[in-house]
XYZ file of C-alpha atoms in Angstrom:
157
model
C 15.805 -8.771 3.029
C 13.239 -11.559 3.474
C 9.955 -10.358 4.980
C 10.588 -6.783 3.886
C 7.654 -4.602 4.910
C 8.133 -2.008 2.219
C 7.354 -2.199 -1.470
C 10.368 -0.037 -2.413
C 12.689 -2.976 -3.329
C 10.067 -4.334 -5.739
C 9.535 -0.895 -7.269
C 13.275 -0.555 -7.769
C 13.434 -4.033 -9.318
C 10.675 -3.262 -11.822
C 12.235 0.087 -12.690
C 15.548 -1.679 -13.244
C 13.900 -4.068 -15.702
C 12.314 -1.201 -17.602
C 15.640 0.632 -17.723
C 17.200 -2.474 -19.272
C 14.586 -2.302 -22.017
C 14.802 1.465 -22.412
C 18.616 1.549 -22.592
C 19.009 -1.248 -25.128
C 19.339 0.030 -28.690
C 15.968 -0.454 -30.390
C 17.647 -2.370 -33.217
C 18.633 -5.037 -30.657
C 15.275 -5.393 -28.854
C 13.183 -8.251 -30.225
C 10.118 -9.934 -28.677
C 9.161 -13.553 -29.388
C 6.519 -16.026 -28.300
C 7.897 -18.925 -26.255
C 7.603 -21.280 -29.246
C 9.882 -19.128 -31.420
C 13.340 -20.719 -31.638
C 15.039 -17.309 -31.366
C 14.120 -17.169 -27.667
C 14.437 -20.896 -26.993
C 17.724 -20.719 -25.045
C 16.211 -18.310 -22.545
C 12.966 -20.322 -22.265
C 15.030 -23.504 -21.709
C 17.004 -21.835 -18.909
C 13.787 -20.559 -17.324
C 12.399 -24.102 -17.394
C 15.613 -25.444 -15.865
C 15.378 -22.902 -13.048
C 11.759 -23.812 -12.329
C 12.716 -27.518 -12.325
C 15.642 -26.853 -9.973
C 13.368 -24.942 -7.596
C 10.760 -27.727 -7.446
C 13.367 -30.500 -7.105
C 15.528 -28.475 -4.681
C 18.578 -28.872 -6.909
C 20.847 -26.374 -5.157
C 23.843 -27.020 -7.418
C 21.743 -26.077 -10.456
C 20.297 -23.042 -8.675
C 23.804 -21.855 -7.891
C 24.517 -21.546 -11.612
C 21.026 -20.395 -12.686
C 20.667 -17.562 -10.134
C 22.974 -14.550 -10.297
C 24.928 -13.655 -7.171
C 23.304 -10.197 -7.286
C 19.769 -11.593 -7.649
C 16.802 -9.405 -6.649
C 13.815 -11.744 -6.174
C 10.436 -10.228 -5.326
C 7.658 -12.660 -4.445
C 3.983 -12.036 -5.183
C 3.548 -11.279 -1.478
C 5.919 -8.335 -1.796
C 8.632 -10.080 0.215
C 12.080 -9.842 -1.297
C 15.051 -12.181 -1.344
C 18.650 -12.189 -2.429
C 20.194 -15.334 -3.875
C 21.516 -16.247 -0.440
C 18.216 -15.717 1.402
C 16.147 -17.450 -1.319
C 18.323 -20.563 -1.325
C 18.351 -20.588 2.497
C 14.524 -20.448 2.564
C 14.396 -23.382 0.122
C 16.977 -25.417 2.077
C 15.241 -24.809 5.411
C 11.785 -25.684 4.032
C 10.341 -22.232 4.761
C 9.667 -21.991 1.023
C 8.705 -25.135 -0.883
C 7.829 -25.023 -4.577
C 5.838 -28.197 -5.337
C 4.926 -27.309 -8.939
C 5.423 -24.363 -11.276
C 3.353 -24.264 -14.462
C 4.252 -21.252 -16.656
C 2.172 -20.177 -19.653
C 1.740 -17.274 -22.060
C 5.507 -16.684 -22.142
C 6.985 -13.791 -24.113
C 10.726 -13.422 -24.536
C 12.234 -10.012 -25.148
C 15.868 -10.144 -26.206
C 17.657 -6.983 -25.109
C 20.753 -7.530 -27.203
C 23.087 -10.513 -27.072
C 23.537 -10.729 -23.296
C 20.255 -9.641 -21.703
C 16.715 -10.961 -21.944
C 13.366 -10.568 -20.255
C 10.673 -13.222 -19.956
C 7.141 -12.288 -19.002
C 4.190 -14.559 -18.522
C 1.807 -16.171 -16.115
C 2.197 -19.203 -13.897
C 0.243 -21.413 -11.578
C 2.296 -22.101 -8.450
C 1.779 -24.889 -5.926
C 3.601 -24.245 -2.681
C 4.104 -26.572 0.258
C 5.996 -26.050 3.478
C 4.591 -24.266 6.514
C 1.909 -22.452 4.470
C 0.731 -24.700 1.592
C -1.201 -22.797 -1.051
C -2.055 -22.502 -4.738
C -1.696 -19.216 -6.540
C -1.675 -17.724 -9.985
C 0.841 -15.028 -10.805
C 2.004 -12.742 -13.563
C 5.786 -12.386 -13.636
C 8.770 -10.689 -15.204
C 12.169 -12.383 -15.147
C 15.296 -10.569 -16.332
C 18.270 -12.717 -17.295
C 21.835 -11.809 -18.152
C 24.373 -13.933 -20.005
C 27.467 -14.022 -17.803
C 30.510 -16.158 -18.484
C 28.625 -17.849 -21.322
C 25.515 -18.855 -19.347
C 22.139 -17.265 -18.664
C 21.318 -16.321 -15.072
C 18.249 -14.781 -13.458
C 19.176 -11.362 -12.090
C 15.675 -10.078 -11.331
C 12.337 -11.753 -10.632
C 9.158 -9.783 -9.969
C 5.744 -11.408 -9.570
C 2.218 -10.217 -8.887
C -0.563 -12.413 -7.546
C -3.639 -12.632 -9.765
C -7.145 -12.820 -8.297
């Protein structure tokens, strides 16, 4: 789906994230700042994924990204796990540095979580650039480990 011309996949991804929040029993939905230990496992996994993307650690990415990943870049382009990892391997997409901030963790029960925040991204490869984004990342605990199932980002001016 890389280089998708239509915004529909990103709209569907965002709606899916909101449905996760809306369908979770309100007694199970809890939001924490990144420093709160109750969301620390999810924040740690997010940091590990960012580190794996910048170091091109494909073995780590294989466990940190869900097989059914829906990844929408700030450009509106979308990727699956397979197409995202291929773009990283081939050097079409190169994350040099990822600096997240203002993280909020929303636990959607025991096996689902959402992280929102901002990040400064340094990209290399064929089109080096610097950009600031706002993002939402939805993770699911599968087979005892957290995996990113949905990423949606928006470029900030």
